[in-house]
Amino acid sequence: MAVAADCGPGTTTILDEELIGQVIRGERGAFDLLYERYFPRVCGYVRRRIGNPADVDEAVQEVFVNVFTSLESFRAEAPFAAWVLGVARRTVAGRFKKQRIATVPFEDFSGDEIAHDRWMRCHSGPTPLEEYECSERVAQMEAIASHQLTAEQRELLELHHLKDHSIREIALLVARSEDAVKSNLYRARKLLQAI
């Protein structure tokens, strides 16, 4: 689906594809229009994934630099908005990959058990990239759960995986056979694993 912009009274609407062609031909104003059109979406996306406002501004600018430099690779196989958000996702993921945890040689803690314990607690958690990838996966699973799973499948997943009920207990609770519960759980898991 192409997005069109109304350029004011008495003018025609400009499709994304037309603007892209103009940008590739070197027309600066066309990129400004694309920037204005997609800035709110990109900014909202980046803001939800990066907490620090200064980092958000920098990341949004980086996204648009990446959009501009790779614009010729857009093949219109999907909507331009999806392509732009894909660039935003890769840019944010790349920023997390660049962040490095400061390391201290293990030998520096020899003989200092309190400092060693403190270091282990601080450095045993997930990296920023791992946190980002996990939040992306959870968001995708939530979207699938709310749009593709039936209410019964969501209930079965909750009972089995969140509340640790056995298949037998669930079958009694929902008044279904154990085979029906297993089958429904299997189908729900397959949908969630597809991401």
mmCIF file of C-alpha atoms in Angstrom:
data_model
loop_
_atom_site.group_PDB
_atom_site.id
_atom_site.type_symbol
_atom_site.label_atom_id
_atom_site.label_comp_id
_atom_site.label_asym_id
_atom_site.label_seq_id
_atom_site.Cartn_x
_atom_site.Cartn_y
_atom_site.Cartn_z
ATOM 1 C CA MET A 1 0.000 0.000 0.000
ATOM 2 C CA ALA A 2 1.468 3.340 -1.003
ATOM 3 C CA VAL A 3 1.188 6.298 1.296
ATOM 4 C CA ALA A 4 0.373 9.617 -0.292
ATOM 5 C CA ALA A 5 1.008 13.080 1.054
ATOM 6 C CA ASP A 6 -1.217 16.045 0.387
ATOM 7 C CA CYS A 7 1.102 18.905 -0.457
ATOM 8 C CA GLY A 8 -1.381 21.678 0.179
ATOM 9 C CA PRO A 9 -4.316 23.306 -1.563
ATOM 10 C CA GLY A 10 -4.331 22.976 -5.315
ATOM 11 C CA THR A 11 -1.572 20.350 -5.416
ATOM 12 C CA THR A 12 -1.627 16.638 -6.021
ATOM 13 C CA THR A 13 -0.793 13.919 -3.570
ATOM 14 C CA ILE A 14 2.647 12.350 -3.836
ATOM 15 C CA LEU A 15 3.079 8.616 -3.365
ATOM 16 C CA ASP A 16 6.032 7.211 -1.439
ATOM 17 C CA GLU A 17 7.348 5.584 -4.606
ATOM 18 C CA GLU A 18 7.376 8.936 -6.407
ATOM 19 C CA LEU A 19 9.251 10.568 -3.530
ATOM 20 C CA ILE A 20 11.759 7.706 -3.461
ATOM 21 C CA GLY A 21 12.435 8.171 -7.165
ATOM 22 C CA GLN A 22 12.924 11.889 -6.625
ATOM 23 C CA VAL A 23 15.336 11.282 -3.742
ATOM 24 C CA ILE A 24 17.352 8.834 -5.838
ATOM 25 C CA ARG A 25 17.539 11.479 -8.571
ATOM 26 C CA GLY A 26 19.003 13.878 -5.997
ATOM 27 C CA GLU A 27 16.003 16.026 -5.042
ATOM 28 C CA ARG A 28 16.605 17.049 -1.416
ATOM 29 C CA GLY A 29 13.046 18.291 -0.817
ATOM 30 C CA ALA A 30 11.640 14.830 -1.542
ATOM 31 C CA PHE A 31 13.668 13.309 1.271
ATOM 32 C CA ASP A 32 12.469 16.094 3.579
ATOM 33 C CA LEU A 33 8.887 15.049 2.770
ATOM 34 C CA LEU A 34 9.664 11.378 3.488
ATOM 35 C CA TYR A 35 11.360 12.422 6.726
ATOM 36 C CA GLU A 36 8.327 14.452 7.841
ATOM 37 C CA ARG A 37 5.981 11.643 6.854
ATOM 38 C CA TYR A 38 7.802 8.878 8.743
ATOM 39 C CA PHE A 39 9.420 10.773 11.616
ATOM 40 C CA PRO A 40 6.503 10.240 14.066
ATOM 41 C CA ARG A 41 6.450 6.462 13.463
ATOM 42 C CA VAL A 42 10.210 6.057 13.656
ATOM 43 C CA CYS A 43 10.507 8.271 16.709
ATOM 44 C CA GLY A 44 7.727 6.376 18.510
ATOM 45 C CA TYR A 45 9.299 3.037 17.645
ATOM 46 C CA VAL A 46 12.765 4.095 18.807
ATOM 47 C CA ARG A 47 11.430 5.772 21.970
ATOM 48 C CA ARG A 48 9.707 2.523 23.033
ATOM 49 C CA ARG A 49 12.989 0.641 22.729
ATOM 50 C CA ILE A 50 15.547 3.135 24.042
ATOM 51 C CA GLY A 51 15.006 4.853 27.379
ATOM 52 C CA ASN A 52 17.423 7.789 27.287
ATOM 53 C CA PRO A 53 15.921 10.790 25.374
ATOM 54 C CA ALA A 54 19.357 11.888 24.121
ATOM 55 C CA ASP A 55 19.951 8.404 22.742
ATOM 56 C CA VAL A 56 16.499 8.435 21.130
ATOM 57 C CA ASP A 57 17.252 11.610 19.174
ATOM 58 C CA GLU A 58 20.603 10.256 18.045
ATOM 59 C CA ALA A 59 19.128 6.879 17.082
ATOM 60 C CA VAL A 60 16.283 8.472 15.093
ATOM 61 C CA GLN A 61 18.793 10.527 13.126
ATOM 62 C CA GLU A 62 20.867 7.390 12.553
ATOM 63 C CA VAL A 63 17.762 5.595 11.259
ATOM 64 C CA PHE A 64 17.110 8.320 8.697
ATOM 65 C CA VAL A 65 20.753 8.368 7.622
ATOM 66 C CA ASN A 66 20.458 4.600 7.093
ATOM 67 C CA VAL A 67 17.170 5.062 5.215
ATOM 68 C CA PHE A 68 18.771 7.660 2.951
ATOM 69 C CA THR A 69 21.939 5.662 2.256
ATOM 70 C CA SER A 70 20.068 2.428 1.527
ATOM 71 C CA LEU A 71 17.050 3.875 -0.263
ATOM 72 C CA GLU A 72 18.123 2.389 -3.600
ATOM 73 C CA SER A 73 17.766 -1.089 -2.060
ATOM 74 C CA PHE A 74 14.013 -0.578 -1.486
ATOM 75 C CA ARG A 75 12.257 -2.976 -3.883
ATOM 76 C CA ALA A 76 8.590 -2.202 -3.077
ATOM 77 C CA GLU A 77 7.937 -5.864 -2.196
ATOM 78 C CA ALA A 78 6.362 -4.623 1.034
ATOM 79 C CA PRO A 79 4.981 -1.229 2.048
ATOM 80 C CA PHE A 80 7.634 1.469 2.411
ATOM 81 C CA ALA A 81 6.530 2.044 6.025
ATOM 82 C CA ALA A 82 7.397 -1.588 6.858
ATOM 83 C CA TRP A 83 10.775 -1.180 5.156
ATOM 84 C CA VAL A 84 11.505 2.012 7.124
ATOM 85 C CA LEU A 85 10.573 0.318 10.405
ATOM 86 C CA GLY A 86 12.795 -2.613 9.441
ATOM 87 C CA VAL A 87 15.679 -0.165 9.028
ATOM 88 C CA ALA A 88 14.772 1.322 12.423
ATOM 89 C CA ARG A 89 14.740 -2.137 14.034
ATOM 90 C CA ARG A 90 18.146 -3.036 12.575
ATOM 91 C CA THR A 91 19.571 0.340 13.581
ATOM 92 C CA VAL A 92 18.420 -0.024 17.188
ATOM 93 C CA ALA A 93 19.701 -3.600 17.334
ATOM 94 C CA GLY A 94 23.031 -2.410 15.938
ATOM 95 C CA ARG A 95 23.268 0.244 18.632
ATOM 96 C CA PHE A 96 22.778 -2.420 21.299
ATOM 97 C CA LYS A 97 25.486 -4.571 19.696
ATOM 98 C CA LYS A 98 27.901 -1.636 19.803
ATOM 99 C CA GLN A 99 27.412 -1.178 23.536
ATOM 100 C CA ARG A 100 30.113 -3.031 25.342
ATOM 101 C CA ILE A 101 30.142 -3.947 28.976
ATOM 102 C CA ALA A 102 33.273 -2.666 30.643
ATOM 103 C CA THR A 103 35.377 -5.604 31.673
ATOM 104 C CA VAL A 104 37.893 -5.905 34.430
ATOM 105 C CA PRO A 105 40.444 -8.690 34.519
ATOM 106 C CA PHE A 106 39.388 -11.371 36.946
ATOM 107 C CA GLU A 107 42.807 -11.265 38.605
ATOM 108 C CA ASP A 108 42.073 -7.738 39.877
ATOM 109 C CA PHE A 109 39.666 -9.273 42.403
ATOM 110 C CA SER A 110 41.937 -11.957 43.820
ATOM 111 C CA GLY A 111 41.725 -11.881 47.572
ATOM 112 C CA ASP A 112 38.860 -9.343 47.664
ATOM 113 C CA GLU A 113 35.730 -11.484 48.005
ATOM 114 C CA ILE A 114 33.353 -8.545 48.592
ATOM 115 C CA ALA A 115 34.499 -6.761 45.418
ATOM 116 C CA HIS A 116 34.367 -10.044 43.495
ATOM 117 C CA ASP A 117 30.787 -10.756 44.662
ATOM 118 C CA ARG A 118 29.714 -7.225 43.719
ATOM 119 C CA TRP A 119 31.318 -7.583 40.281
ATOM 120 C CA MET A 120 29.597 -10.940 39.704
ATOM 121 C CA ARG A 121 26.171 -9.499 40.598
ATOM 122 C CA CYS A 122 26.661 -6.517 38.261
ATOM 123 C CA HIS A 123 27.884 -8.560 35.311
ATOM 124 C CA SER A 124 25.734 -11.649 35.465
ATOM 125 C CA GLY A 125 22.612 -10.127 33.862
ATOM 126 C CA PRO A 126 21.656 -10.006 30.197
ATOM 127 C CA THR A 127 23.405 -7.644 27.809
ATOM 128 C CA PRO A 128 21.460 -4.712 26.311
ATOM 129 C CA LEU A 129 21.245 -6.621 23.018
ATOM 130 C CA GLU A 130 19.818 -9.675 24.781
ATOM 131 C CA GLU A 131 17.259 -7.489 26.575
ATOM 132 C CA TYR A 132 16.274 -5.821 23.291
ATOM 133 C CA GLU A 133 15.925 -9.112 21.430
ATOM 134 C CA CYS A 134 13.891 -10.562 24.298
ATOM 135 C CA SER A 135 11.540 -7.553 24.364
ATOM 136 C CA GLU A 136 11.100 -7.802 20.573
ATOM 137 C CA ARG A 137 10.259 -11.505 20.835
ATOM 138 C CA VAL A 138 7.805 -10.913 23.689
ATOM 139 C CA ALA A 139 6.082 -8.158 21.677
ATOM 140 C CA GLN A 140 5.777 -10.484 18.681
ATOM 141 C CA MET A 141 4.392 -13.294 20.852
ATOM 142 C CA GLU A 142 1.872 -10.943 22.477
ATOM 143 C CA ALA A 143 0.713 -9.783 19.040
ATOM 144 C CA ILE A 144 0.251 -13.366 17.879
ATOM 145 C CA ALA A 145 -1.485 -14.324 21.119
ATOM 146 C CA SER A 146 -3.970 -11.478 20.838
ATOM 147 C CA HIS A 147 -4.650 -11.765 17.090
ATOM 148 C CA GLN A 148 -4.197 -15.401 16.090
ATOM 149 C CA LEU A 149 -4.919 -17.512 19.162
ATOM 150 C CA THR A 150 -8.435 -18.281 20.295
ATOM 151 C CA ALA A 151 -9.537 -17.331 23.795
ATOM 152 C CA GLU A 152 -9.444 -21.028 24.690
ATOM 153 C CA GLN A 153 -5.861 -21.414 23.441
ATOM 154 C CA ARG A 154 -4.756 -18.364 25.456
ATOM 155 C CA GLU A 155 -6.449 -19.801 28.547
ATOM 156 C CA LEU A 156 -4.786 -23.193 28.053
ATOM 157 C CA LEU A 157 -1.359 -21.618 27.613
ATOM 158 C CA GLU A 158 -1.843 -19.578 30.756
ATOM 159 C CA LEU A 159 -3.000 -22.556 32.803
ATOM 160 C CA HIS A 160 -0.224 -24.846 31.597
ATOM 161 C CA HIS A 161 2.783 -22.565 31.196
ATOM 162 C CA LEU A 162 2.139 -19.755 33.652
ATOM 163 C CA LYS A 163 0.176 -21.488 36.388
ATOM 164 C CA ASP A 164 1.909 -24.884 36.026
ATOM 165 C CA HIS A 165 -1.253 -26.992 35.856
ATOM 166 C CA SER A 166 -0.901 -30.475 34.450
ATOM 167 C CA ILE A 167 -2.779 -31.529 31.311
ATOM 168 C CA ARG A 168 -5.093 -33.632 33.469
ATOM 169 C CA GLU A 169 -5.883 -30.695 35.784
ATOM 170 C CA ILE A 170 -6.548 -28.411 32.812
ATOM 171 C CA ALA A 171 -8.838 -30.983 31.193
ATOM 172 C CA LEU A 172 -10.895 -31.102 34.389
ATOM 173 C CA LEU A 173 -10.966 -27.300 34.705
ATOM 174 C CA VAL A 174 -12.140 -26.660 31.130
ATOM 175 C CA ALA A 175 -14.276 -29.783 30.800
ATOM 176 C CA ARG A 176 -12.365 -31.149 27.804
ATOM 177 C CA SER A 177 -10.549 -34.387 27.112
ATOM 178 C CA GLU A 178 -6.805 -34.511 27.743
ATOM 179 C CA ASP A 179 -6.254 -35.131 24.031
ATOM 180 C CA ALA A 180 -8.241 -32.002 23.130
ATOM 181 C CA VAL A 181 -6.165 -29.948 25.586
ATOM 182 C CA LYS A 182 -2.900 -31.365 24.202
ATOM 183 C CA SER A 183 -3.996 -30.725 20.633
ATOM 184 C CA ASN A 184 -5.024 -27.126 21.345
ATOM 185 C CA LEU A 185 -1.799 -26.456 23.237
ATOM 186 C CA TYR A 186 0.216 -27.934 20.377
ATOM 187 C CA ARG A 187 -1.465 -25.665 17.793
ATOM 188 C CA ALA A 188 -1.010 -22.593 20.005
ATOM 189 C CA ARG A 189 2.687 -23.371 20.561
ATOM 190 C CA LYS A 190 3.239 -23.869 16.820
ATOM 191 C CA LEU A 191 1.852 -20.388 16.125
ATOM 192 C CA LEU A 192 4.049 -18.845 18.815
ATOM 193 C CA GLN A 193 7.154 -20.711 17.649
ATOM 194 C CA ALA A 194 6.693 -19.472 14.092
ATOM 195 C CA ILE A 195 8.263 -16.122 14.996
#
